[in-house]
GROMACS .gro file of C-alpha atoms in nm:
model
  470
    1MET     CA    1  -1.597  -2.081   0.854
    2VAL     CA    2  -1.219  -2.105   0.857
    3PHE     CA    3  -0.981  -2.156   0.566
    4SER     CA    4  -0.848  -2.476   0.725
    5SER     CA    5  -1.179  -2.662   0.723
    6PHE     CA    6  -1.332  -2.918   0.490
    7VAL     CA    7  -1.635  -2.694   0.434
    8PHE     CA    8  -1.412  -2.417   0.299
    9LEU     CA    9  -1.156  -2.632   0.116
   10TYR     CA   10  -1.394  -2.869  -0.061
   11GLY     CA   11  -1.719  -2.674  -0.067
   12PHE     CA   12  -1.702  -2.298  -0.044
   13LEU     CA   13  -1.376  -2.233  -0.232
   14PRO     CA   14  -1.436  -2.460  -0.534
   15LEU     CA   15  -1.789  -2.321  -0.572
   16VAL     CA   16  -1.691  -1.955  -0.556
   17LEU     CA   17  -1.402  -2.013  -0.799
   18LEU     CA   18  -1.629  -2.196  -1.043
   19LEU     CA   19  -1.899  -1.927  -1.040
   20TYR     CA   20  -1.642  -1.646  -1.047
   21PHE     CA   21  -1.472  -1.773  -1.361
   22ILE     CA   22  -1.789  -1.857  -1.552
   23ALA     CA   23  -1.949  -1.523  -1.462
   24GLY     CA   24  -1.925  -1.236  -1.707
   25LYS     CA   25  -1.688  -0.949  -1.629
   26GLU     CA   26  -1.971  -0.730  -1.500
   27TRP     CA   27  -2.084  -1.001  -1.255
   28LYS     CA   28  -1.751  -1.105  -1.102
   29ASN     CA   29  -1.762  -0.849  -0.819
   30THR     CA   30  -2.120  -0.950  -0.743
   31VAL     CA   31  -2.018  -1.316  -0.710
   32LEU     CA   32  -1.729  -1.222  -0.480
   33LEU     CA   33  -1.948  -0.996  -0.267
   34LEU     CA   34  -2.228  -1.250  -0.222
   35PHE     CA   35  -1.987  -1.526  -0.128
   36SER     CA   36  -1.799  -1.293   0.107
   37LEU     CA   37  -2.122  -1.215   0.292
   38LEU     CA   38  -2.205  -1.587   0.299
   39PHE     CA   39  -1.856  -1.657   0.437
   40TYR     CA   40  -1.915  -1.410   0.720
   41ALA     CA   41  -2.276  -1.516   0.786
   42TRP     CA   42  -2.177  -1.883   0.809
   43GLY     CA   43  -2.053  -1.836   1.166
   44GLU     CA   44  -2.229  -1.514   1.261
   45PRO     CA   45  -2.557  -1.440   1.076
   46ALA     CA   46  -2.648  -1.147   1.303
   47GLY     CA   47  -2.305  -0.994   1.247
   48VAL     CA   48  -2.380  -0.935   0.879
   49PHE     CA   49  -2.630  -0.662   0.971
   50ILE     CA   50  -2.368  -0.493   1.190
   51LEU     CA   51  -2.118  -0.511   0.905
   52LEU     CA   52  -2.368  -0.362   0.658
   53VAL     CA   53  -2.450  -0.072   0.891
   54ASN     CA   54  -2.083  -0.005   0.960
   55VAL     CA   55  -1.998   0.007   0.589
   56ALA     CA   56  -2.305   0.222   0.513
   57ALA     CA   57  -2.184   0.480   0.763
   58GLY     CA   58  -1.841   0.476   0.601
   59TRP     CA   59  -1.988   0.505   0.251
   60ILE     CA   60  -2.202   0.809   0.343
   61GLY     CA   61  -1.913   0.966   0.533
   62GLY     CA   62  -1.677   0.919   0.239
   63ARG     CA   63  -1.918   1.088  -0.003
   64TRP     CA   64  -1.964   1.387   0.230
   65ILE     CA   65  -1.590   1.416   0.295
   66GLU     CA   66  -1.510   1.421  -0.075
   67ARG     CA   67  -1.767   1.690  -0.144
   68ALA     CA   68  -1.638   1.910   0.139
   69GLY     CA   69  -1.273   1.865   0.034
   70ARG     CA   70  -0.977   1.950   0.255
   71THR     CA   71  -1.161   2.231   0.428
   72SER     CA   72  -1.250   2.280   0.793
   73ILE     CA   73  -1.589   2.123   0.716
   74GLY     CA   74  -1.420   1.828   0.548
   75LYS     CA   75  -1.193   1.782   0.848
   76LEU     CA   76  -1.491   1.790   1.085
   77LEU     CA   77  -1.670   1.533   0.871
   78LEU     CA   78  -1.360   1.312   0.875
   79LEU     CA   79  -1.327   1.341   1.253
   80GLY     CA   80  -1.698   1.266   1.297
   81SER     CA   81  -1.690   0.966   1.064
   82VAL     CA   82  -1.376   0.821   1.224
   83ALA     CA   83  -1.522   0.889   1.571
   84PHE     CA   84  -1.831   0.689   1.475
   85GLN     CA   85  -1.613   0.395   1.371
   86VAL     CA   86  -1.406   0.416   1.689
   87LEU     CA   87  -1.715   0.439   1.912
   88PHE     CA   88  -1.865   0.149   1.719
   89LEU     CA   89  -1.555  -0.056   1.801
   90VAL     CA   90  -1.548   0.063   2.163
   91TYR     CA   91  -1.911  -0.036   2.221
   92TYR     CA   92  -1.869  -0.391   2.098
   93LYS     CA   93  -1.514  -0.462   2.212
   94TYR     CA   94  -1.404  -0.231   2.493
   95LEU     CA   95  -1.704  -0.099   2.687
   96GLY     CA   96  -1.724  -0.408   2.907
   97PHE     CA   97  -1.350  -0.387   2.976
   98ALA     CA   98  -1.383  -0.017   3.069
   99ILE     CA   99  -1.674  -0.087   3.305
  100GLU     CA  100  -1.489  -0.375   3.472
  101THR     CA  101  -1.184  -0.151   3.519
  102ILE     CA  102  -1.395   0.128   3.672
  103GLN     CA  103  -1.563  -0.117   3.907
  104SER     CA  104  -1.229  -0.264   4.014
  105VAL     CA  105  -1.087   0.075   4.121
  106THR     CA  106  -1.404   0.228   4.263
  107SER     CA  107  -1.697   0.117   4.475
  108LEU     CA  108  -1.939   0.163   4.187
  109SER     CA  109  -2.156  -0.129   4.086
  110LEU     CA  110  -2.265  -0.092   3.724
  111SER     CA  111  -2.512  -0.324   3.559
  112TYR     CA  112  -2.398  -0.415   3.210
  113SER     CA  113  -2.481  -0.689   2.963
  114PRO     CA  114  -2.207  -0.706   2.698
  115PRO     CA  115  -2.313  -0.747   2.334
  116SER     CA  116  -2.186  -1.037   2.129
  117LEU     CA  117  -1.849  -0.944   1.976
  118PRO     CA  118  -1.873  -0.952   1.593
  119ILE     CA  119  -1.598  -1.162   1.436
  120GLY     CA  120  -1.321  -0.954   1.282
  121ILE     CA  121  -1.461  -0.621   1.401
  122SER     CA  122  -1.111  -0.478   1.460
  123PHE     CA  123  -1.015  -0.554   1.101
  124PHE     CA  124  -1.324  -0.433   0.917
  125THR     CA  125  -1.346  -0.118   1.131
  126PHE     CA  126  -0.984  -0.033   1.051
  127HIS     CA  127  -1.054  -0.089   0.681
  128VAL     CA  128  -1.338   0.164   0.692
  129ILE     CA  129  -1.111   0.414   0.870
  130SER     CA  130  -0.845   0.358   0.602
  131TYR     CA  131  -1.105   0.435   0.334
  132LEU     CA  132  -1.223   0.756   0.504
  133VAL     CA  133  -0.873   0.894   0.561
  134ASP     CA  134  -0.753   0.806   0.209
  135VAL     CA  135  -1.055   0.988   0.063
  136TYR     CA  136  -0.988   1.295   0.279
  137ARG     CA  137  -0.621   1.300   0.179
  138ARG     CA  138  -0.718   1.274  -0.189
  139GLU     CA  139  -0.517   0.953  -0.220
  140ALA     CA  140  -0.825   0.784  -0.364
  141PRO     CA  141  -1.172   0.898  -0.473
  142ALA     CA  142  -1.485   0.823  -0.275
  143LEU     CA  143  -1.686   0.536  -0.416
  144SER     CA  144  -2.024   0.618  -0.565
  145SER     CA  145  -2.123   0.251  -0.535
  146TYR     CA  146  -2.203   0.118  -0.187
  147SER     CA  147  -2.158  -0.239  -0.309
  148THR     CA  148  -1.800  -0.171  -0.423
  149LEU     CA  149  -1.708  -0.033  -0.082
  150LEU     CA  150  -1.880  -0.331   0.079
  151LEU     CA  151  -1.670  -0.562  -0.139
  152TYR     CA  152  -1.349  -0.389  -0.022
  153ILE     CA  153  -1.450  -0.425   0.343
  154ALA     CA  154  -1.611  -0.770   0.324
  155LEU     CA  155  -1.371  -0.941   0.080
  156PHE     CA  156  -1.355  -1.283   0.243
  157PRO     CA  157  -0.977  -1.351   0.226
  158GLN     CA  158  -0.907  -1.061   0.465
  159LEU     CA  159  -1.245  -1.005   0.634
  160VAL     CA  160  -1.208  -1.170   0.973
  161ALA     CA  161  -0.834  -1.168   1.045
  162GLY     CA  162  -0.664  -0.932   0.803
  163PRO     CA  163  -0.413  -0.839   0.685
  164ILE     CA  164  -0.524  -0.474   0.692
  165ILE     CA  165  -0.527  -0.359   0.331
  166ARG     CA  166  -0.531   0.014   0.258
  167TYR     CA  167  -0.811   0.124   0.030
  168ALA     CA  168  -0.569   0.337  -0.175
  169ASP     CA  169  -0.358   0.029  -0.248
  170ILE     CA  170  -0.636  -0.172  -0.415
  171GLN     CA  171  -0.877   0.098  -0.537
  172PHE     CA  172  -0.814   0.010  -0.902
  173GLN     CA  173  -0.817  -0.365  -0.841
  174LEU     CA  174  -1.173  -0.334  -0.707
  175LYS     CA  175  -1.282  -0.219  -1.053
  176GLU     CA  176  -1.064  -0.425  -1.286
  177ARG     CA  177  -0.830  -0.720  -1.233
  178ASN     CA  178  -0.624  -0.937  -1.464
  179ILE     CA  179  -0.596  -1.306  -1.379
  180THR     CA  180  -0.321  -1.506  -1.544
  181ALA     CA  181  -0.250  -1.878  -1.527
  182ASP     CA  182   0.085  -1.804  -1.363
  183GLY     CA  183  -0.070  -1.572  -1.105
  184PHE     CA  184  -0.345  -1.823  -1.029
  185SER     CA  185  -0.094  -2.105  -0.980
  186GLN     CA  186   0.116  -1.882  -0.755
  187GLY     CA  187  -0.197  -1.813  -0.553
  188ILE     CA  188  -0.265  -2.186  -0.511
  189VAL     CA  189   0.093  -2.257  -0.396
  190ARG     CA  190   0.083  -1.963  -0.154
  191PHE     CA  191  -0.253  -2.076  -0.016
  192VAL     CA  192  -0.138  -2.436   0.031
  193THR     CA  193   0.182  -2.312   0.198
  194GLY     CA  194  -0.026  -2.116   0.446
  195LEU     CA  195  -0.252  -2.416   0.502
  196GLY     CA  196   0.051  -2.629   0.582
  197LYS     CA  197   0.182  -2.367   0.824
  198LYS     CA  198  -0.148  -2.368   1.009
  199VAL     CA  199  -0.250  -2.734   1.005
  200ILE     CA  200   0.085  -2.914   1.009
  201VAL     CA  201   0.296  -2.677   1.218
  202ALA     CA  202   0.083  -2.432   1.420
  203ASN     CA  203  -0.177  -2.690   1.525
  204SER     CA  204   0.097  -2.929   1.636
  205LEU     CA  205   0.269  -2.655   1.837
  206ALA     CA  206  -0.069  -2.560   1.986
  207GLU     CA  207  -0.077  -2.906   2.145
  208THR     CA  208   0.284  -2.878   2.265
  209ALA     CA  209   0.313  -2.529   2.415
  210PRO     CA  210   0.024  -2.551   2.667
  211LEU     CA  211   0.176  -2.863   2.823
  212LEU     CA  212   0.434  -2.629   2.977
  213LEU     CA  213   0.265  -2.290   2.972
  214ASP     CA  214  -0.046  -2.410   3.154
  215SER     CA  215   0.140  -2.624   3.408
  216PRO     CA  216   0.131  -2.514   3.773
  217ILE     CA  217   0.438  -2.300   3.838
  218GLU     CA  218   0.564  -2.536   4.106
  219GLN     CA  219   0.572  -2.819   3.850
  220LEU     CA  220   0.782  -2.619   3.602
  221THR     CA  221   1.157  -2.592   3.559
  222VAL     CA  222   1.354  -2.291   3.441
  223ALA     CA  223   1.439  -2.468   3.117
  224GLY     CA  224   1.079  -2.584   3.077
  225ALA     CA  225   0.948  -2.230   3.118
  226TRP     CA  226   1.175  -2.106   2.838
  227LEU     CA  227   1.084  -2.402   2.617
  228GLY     CA  228   0.711  -2.341   2.666
  229ILE     CA  229   0.720  -1.975   2.561
  230PHE     CA  230   0.956  -2.061   2.274
  231ALA     CA  231   0.701  -2.312   2.144
  232PHE     CA  232   0.426  -2.051   2.173
  233ALA     CA  233   0.636  -1.794   1.985
  234LEU     CA  234   0.664  -2.040   1.696
  235GLN     CA  235   0.297  -2.134   1.720
  236ILE     CA  236   0.166  -1.779   1.690
  237TYR     CA  237   0.405  -1.704   1.404
  238PHE     CA  238   0.299  -2.003   1.195
  239ASP     CA  239  -0.067  -1.953   1.283
  240PHE     CA  240  -0.082  -1.587   1.185
  241SER     CA  241   0.168  -1.589   0.899
  242GLY     CA  242  -0.011  -1.900   0.772
  243TYR     CA  243  -0.338  -1.709   0.765
  244SER     CA  244  -0.170  -1.417   0.587
  245ASP     CA  245  -0.023  -1.655   0.328
  246MET     CA  246  -0.364  -1.805   0.268
  247ALA     CA  247  -0.527  -1.461   0.238
  248ILE     CA  248  -0.259  -1.340  -0.007
  249GLY     CA  249  -0.288  -1.663  -0.204
  250LEU     CA  250  -0.668  -1.638  -0.224
  251GLY     CA  251  -0.633  -1.278  -0.336
  252LYS     CA  252  -0.404  -1.384  -0.621
  253MET     CA  253  -0.658  -1.645  -0.733
  254PHE     CA  254  -0.911  -1.365  -0.784
  255GLY     CA  255  -0.665  -1.117  -0.931
  256PHE     CA  256  -0.588  -0.910  -0.620
  257THR     CA  257  -0.237  -0.824  -0.507
  258PHE     CA  258  -0.206  -0.777  -0.130
  259LYS     CA  259   0.107  -0.650   0.039
  260GLU     CA  260   0.319  -0.889   0.244
  261ASN     CA  261   0.241  -0.910   0.615
  262PHE     CA  262   0.540  -1.103   0.752
  263ASP     CA  263   0.909  -1.089   0.662
  264TYR     CA  264   1.078  -1.355   0.877
  265PRO     CA  265   1.052  -1.151   1.199
  266TYR     CA  266   1.248  -1.398   1.413
  267VAL     CA  267   1.574  -1.329   1.228
  268SER     CA  268   1.570  -0.975   1.370
  269THR     CA  269   1.849  -0.833   1.585
  270SER     CA  270   1.632  -0.575   1.764
  271VAL     CA  271   1.275  -0.521   1.876
  272ALA     CA  272   1.237  -0.228   1.636
  273GLU     CA  273   1.339  -0.451   1.345
  274PHE     CA  274   1.100  -0.721   1.466
  275TRP     CA  275   0.808  -0.480   1.440
  276ARG     CA  276   0.911  -0.382   1.090
  277ARG     CA  277   0.877  -0.750   0.998
  278TRP     CA  278   0.586  -0.873   1.215
  279ASN     CA  279   0.221  -0.811   1.118
  280MET     CA  280   0.338  -0.527   0.897
  281SER     CA  281  -0.013  -0.418   0.795
  282VAL     CA  282  -0.101  -0.325   1.153
  283GLY     CA  283   0.230  -0.143   1.196
  284ARG     CA  284   0.170   0.051   0.874
  285PHE     CA  285  -0.182   0.140   0.985
  286PHE     CA  286  -0.075   0.287   1.320
  287ARG     CA  287   0.219   0.464   1.156
  288ASP     CA  288   0.018   0.620   0.872
  289TYR     CA  289  -0.308   0.693   1.053
  290VAL     CA  290  -0.200   0.760   1.413
  291TYR     CA  291   0.172   0.824   1.465
  292ILE     CA  292   0.245   1.055   1.169
  293PRO     CA  293  -0.081   1.258   1.199
  294MET     CA  294  -0.001   1.315   1.569
  295GLY     CA  295   0.336   1.462   1.474
  296GLY     CA  296   0.556   1.153   1.446
  297ASN     CA  297   0.916   1.229   1.535
  298ARG     CA  298   0.871   1.602   1.477
  299LYS     CA  299   0.698   1.689   1.804
  300ARG     CA  300   0.608   1.503   2.124
  301ALA     CA  301   0.775   1.191   1.988
  302MET     CA  302   0.774   1.011   2.325
  303PHE     CA  303   0.406   1.085   2.383
  304ASN     CA  304   0.317   0.978   2.029
  305MET     CA  305   0.512   0.656   2.077
  306PHE     CA  306   0.328   0.587   2.403
  307ILE     CA  307  -0.014   0.638   2.241
  308VAL     CA  308   0.070   0.417   1.943
  309TRP     CA  309   0.192   0.127   2.155
  310PHE     CA  310  -0.091   0.164   2.404
  311LEU     CA  311  -0.338   0.140   2.115
  312THR     CA  312  -0.144  -0.143   1.952
  313GLY     CA  313  -0.172  -0.347   2.269
  314LEU     CA  314  -0.537  -0.257   2.325
  315TRP     CA  315  -0.623  -0.339   1.963
  316HIS     CA  316  -0.514  -0.697   2.022
  317GLY     CA  317  -0.755  -0.749   2.308
  318ALA     CA  318  -0.968  -0.584   2.575
  319SER     CA  319  -0.746  -0.686   2.863
  320TRP     CA  320  -0.468  -0.521   3.062
  321ASN     CA  321  -0.218  -0.788   2.969
  322PHE     CA  322  -0.238  -0.674   2.605
  323VAL     CA  323  -0.191  -0.312   2.710
  324VAL     CA  324   0.117  -0.411   2.910
  325TRP     CA  325   0.238  -0.615   2.612
  326GLY     CA  326   0.209  -0.316   2.380
  327LEU     CA  327   0.371  -0.072   2.624
  328TYR     CA  328   0.652  -0.318   2.690
  329PHE     CA  329   0.747  -0.324   2.323
  330GLY     CA  330   0.712   0.054   2.304
  331LEU     CA  331   0.950   0.086   2.598
  332MET     CA  332   1.201  -0.153   2.442
  333ILE     CA  333   1.199   0.038   2.111
  334THR     CA  334   1.246   0.367   2.300
  335LEU     CA  335   1.544   0.222   2.487
  336GLU     CA  336   1.691   0.095   2.162
  337LYS     CA  337   1.662   0.438   2.003
  338SER     CA  338   1.814   0.601   2.312
  339PHE     CA  339   2.124   0.387   2.361
  340LEU     CA  340   2.073   0.011   2.323
  341GLN     CA  341   2.104   0.005   1.945
  342LYS     CA  342   2.438   0.191   1.955
  343LEU     CA  343   2.567  -0.047   2.220
  344LEU     CA  344   2.453  -0.356   2.030
  345SER     CA  345   2.605  -0.229   1.704
  346ILE     CA  346   2.959  -0.253   1.844
  347LEU     CA  347   2.907  -0.603   1.984
  348PRO     CA  348   2.913  -0.931   1.789
  349THR     CA  349   2.590  -1.004   1.598
  350PHE     CA  350   2.511  -1.312   1.807
  351VAL     CA  351   2.480  -1.085   2.114
  352SER     CA  352   2.215  -0.877   1.935
  353ARG     CA  353   2.029  -1.193   1.838
  354MET     CA  354   2.040  -1.327   2.194
  355TYR     CA  355   1.917  -0.992   2.327
  356PHE     CA  356   1.633  -0.991   2.075
  357ALA     CA  357   1.535  -1.352   2.151
  358VAL     CA  358   1.510  -1.283   2.524
  359ALA     CA  359   1.325  -0.954   2.471
  360VAL     CA  360   1.063  -1.097   2.235
  361LEU     CA  361   1.002  -1.410   2.445
  362ILE     CA  362   0.940  -1.193   2.750
  363GLY     CA  363   0.688  -1.001   2.541
  364TRP     CA  364   0.504  -1.320   2.442
  365VAL     CA  365   0.456  -1.404   2.811
  366PHE     CA  366   0.247  -1.087   2.854
  367PHE     CA  367   0.057  -1.178   2.539
  368TYR     CA  368  -0.022  -1.536   2.638
  369PHE     CA  369  -0.132  -1.491   2.998
  370GLU     CA  370  -0.443  -1.277   3.038
  371SER     CA  371  -0.379  -1.277   3.411
  372LEU     CA  372  -0.092  -1.038   3.479
  373GLY     CA  373  -0.032  -1.216   3.810
  374HIS     CA  374   0.013  -1.551   3.641
  375GLY     CA  375   0.228  -1.395   3.371
  376THR     CA  376   0.454  -1.237   3.634
  377LYS     CA  377   0.491  -1.572   3.811
  378TYR     CA  378   0.584  -1.735   3.480
  379LEU     CA  379   0.851  -1.470   3.419
  380ARG     CA  380   0.993  -1.536   3.765
  381ALA     CA  381   1.013  -1.905   3.674
  382MET     CA  382   1.194  -1.823   3.349
  383PHE     CA  383   1.462  -1.626   3.533
  384GLY     CA  384   1.506  -1.871   3.820
  385LEU     CA  385   1.334  -1.648   4.076
  386ALA     CA  386   1.084  -1.917   4.174
  387PRO     CA  387   1.163  -2.220   4.394
  388ILE     CA  388   1.192  -2.461   4.101
  389PRO     CA  389   1.486  -2.662   3.958
  390ALA     CA  390   1.679  -2.559   3.648
  391ALA     CA  391   1.571  -2.882   3.474
  392ASP     CA  392   1.447  -3.229   3.559
  393ALA     CA  393   1.379  -3.566   3.397
  394ALA     CA  394   1.029  -3.458   3.287
  395PHE     CA  395   1.175  -3.162   3.096
  396PHE     CA  396   1.421  -3.381   2.905
  397ILE     CA  397   1.144  -3.628   2.818
  398HIS     CA  398   0.929  -3.340   2.691
  399LEU     CA  399   1.221  -3.199   2.493
  400GLN     CA  400   1.300  -3.538   2.343
  401ASN     CA  401   0.938  -3.588   2.239
  402HIS     CA  402   0.915  -3.253   2.060
  403ILE     CA  403   1.269  -3.167   1.954
  404VAL     CA  404   1.211  -3.259   1.588
  405LEU     CA  405   0.897  -3.045   1.560
  406LEU     CA  406   1.058  -2.748   1.735
  407THR     CA  407   1.378  -2.771   1.531
  408LEU     CA  408   1.201  -2.795   1.195
  409ALA     CA  409   0.963  -2.513   1.292
  410ALA     CA  410   1.254  -2.292   1.399
  411ILE     CA  411   1.431  -2.351   1.066
  412ALA     CA  412   1.111  -2.292   0.869
  413ALA     CA  413   1.066  -1.958   1.048
  414THR     CA  414   1.387  -1.832   0.885
  415PRO     CA  415   1.465  -1.748   0.519
  416ILE     CA  416   1.664  -2.073   0.482
  417PRO     CA  417   1.390  -2.264   0.291
  418ILE     CA  418   1.318  -1.980   0.046
  419ARG     CA  419   1.690  -1.919  -0.011
  420LEU     CA  420   1.737  -2.288  -0.084
  421HIS     CA  421   1.445  -2.272  -0.328
  422ARG     CA  422   1.594  -1.971  -0.509
  423LEU     CA  423   1.936  -2.133  -0.517
  424LEU     CA  424   1.793  -2.443  -0.684
  425GLU     CA  425   1.607  -2.231  -0.938
  426GLU     CA  426   1.927  -2.044  -1.027
  427ARG     CA  427   2.181  -2.326  -1.018
  428LEU     CA  428   1.998  -2.630  -1.151
  429GLN     CA  429   2.152  -2.738  -1.480
  430PRO     CA  430   2.070  -2.844  -1.743
  431ARG     CA  431   1.746  -2.668  -1.830
  432LEU     CA  432   1.559  -2.998  -1.811
  433ALA     CA  433   1.646  -3.033  -1.442
  434ARG     CA  434   1.524  -2.679  -1.371
  435SER     CA  435   1.200  -2.746  -1.557
  436PHE     CA  436   1.150  -3.068  -1.363
  437TYR     CA  437   1.198  -2.882  -1.035
  438ASN     CA  438   0.960  -2.595  -1.121
  439GLU     CA  439   0.695  -2.781  -1.317
  440ILE     CA  440   0.685  -3.117  -1.140
  441ALA     CA  441   0.865  -3.118  -0.804
  442LEU     CA  442   0.711  -2.795  -0.669
  443PRO     CA  443   0.349  -2.875  -0.772
  444VAL     CA  444   0.385  -3.228  -0.635
  445GLY     CA  445   0.527  -3.086  -0.312
  446ALA     CA  446   0.228  -2.851  -0.282
  447LEU     CA  447  -0.007  -3.143  -0.349
  448VAL     CA  448   0.162  -3.353  -0.080
  449MET     CA  449   0.128  -3.065   0.167
  450LEU     CA  450  -0.242  -3.035   0.081
  451VAL     CA  451  -0.298  -3.409   0.127
  452VAL     CA  452  -0.109  -3.418   0.459
  453SER     CA  453  -0.306  -3.115   0.581
  454ALA     CA  454  -0.634  -3.279   0.481
  455LEU     CA  455  -0.539  -3.603   0.660
  456LEU     CA  456  -0.452  -3.409   0.975
  457LEU     CA  457  -0.788  -3.230   0.962
  458VAL     CA  458  -0.981  -3.559   0.963
  459GLY     CA  459  -1.144  -3.606   1.299
  460LYS     CA  460  -1.023  -3.272   1.430
  461THR     CA  461  -1.260  -3.038   1.611
  462TYR     CA  462  -1.299  -2.671   1.518
  463SER     CA  463  -0.954  -2.511   1.519
  464PRO     CA  464  -0.977  -2.135   1.458
  465PHE     CA  465  -0.679  -1.916   1.382
  466PHE     CA  466  -0.528  -1.756   1.691
  467TYR     CA  467  -0.590  -1.404   1.563
  468PHE     CA  468  -0.965  -1.462   1.520
  469ARG     CA  469  -1.001  -1.326   1.874
  470PHE     CA  470  -0.893  -0.982   1.753
   0.00000   0.00000   0.00000
């Protein structure tokens, strides 16, 4: 079940909201938990058992860790509990990749039948690890109730594709939440905004980008290669930030406050800044639970950086192209810290933005092509190192057909729309005009976006979010 489906929009969501608000205070978490498990079981019934076992191990581990405290025994229990979660993830997601890699570099022939990959395993495993570490650090108490921990892990807005929400950040919200009319309406607007990002923009770009990205190299042009990866960069942004908006909006409807996950990453002037703005929950996780515990900048900074970016790439997928993608960004950030940032700081800002644009688009090539060979050929095409023309008539026809979509998407990926919104809120006079804008124009705009999204969904086949694969 995906947020951008008729089953969710006009069946699941209205029903869970109805039952949640008519339920007594002591039953609200139960309603949320049951519907969260139903949400997960809808597409993967067998995966529910795996989820339950995973959370049970985390619940038992958390109780033991709290009892032992910050002692050597407590540390061993933490390491053992986290190791279980990591091995759990490795078995389902990475064992096949490891065996294939071993077979490719040796003469060994290993018989292996890979298990079905549970949806969202990377996200719910990381949530359990967050819980265990926060308990060990005394940032939050261990939960005596298994069902409350299960609710934190299985909460349907963030279950299958994040964002990663630290247990310490919502520990009190799991027990008591206040829902206001204003907060609920904000949640609806945020959810509909995310729906529009996914259905209207990301799905349209998903039909545009492959026309160039999946073309035979000899049929490409240099300009076409750049246009294709530019379209994909916009597609993945609107797809994933759209999901995050929907998750945050759903959380608000039920009284939860989740941290932001995107902060207009494409306005960055460096790769380091980009990763402070892109998928921030994953960045925070690796910073707080891997980089800093390993020593951070205090000791072996280069080695720690390598491990973090290796794991960041591997977390996104069991394939070498993702590892290369992660290490590429780690290398670029290292170069920026060494000398690039100082050099860029004395140059005009547009130079920094051009550098960033080229650097991030190169990175998306590694991300898109699971075949490193194909990805390398595409990069050669982008930089004119393949026997292809700079542009041709087919490129200009393609550009003409999609220029409006690409232009509007590029503008929408910047803070321009939100700044315009805030400017109108501040400057509209008299008060009647401001009230009309906030109380009529904005709700009507959200309704129009919902209707357009619904119309675009009619007749469409299953269209999962891009990050469901992780």
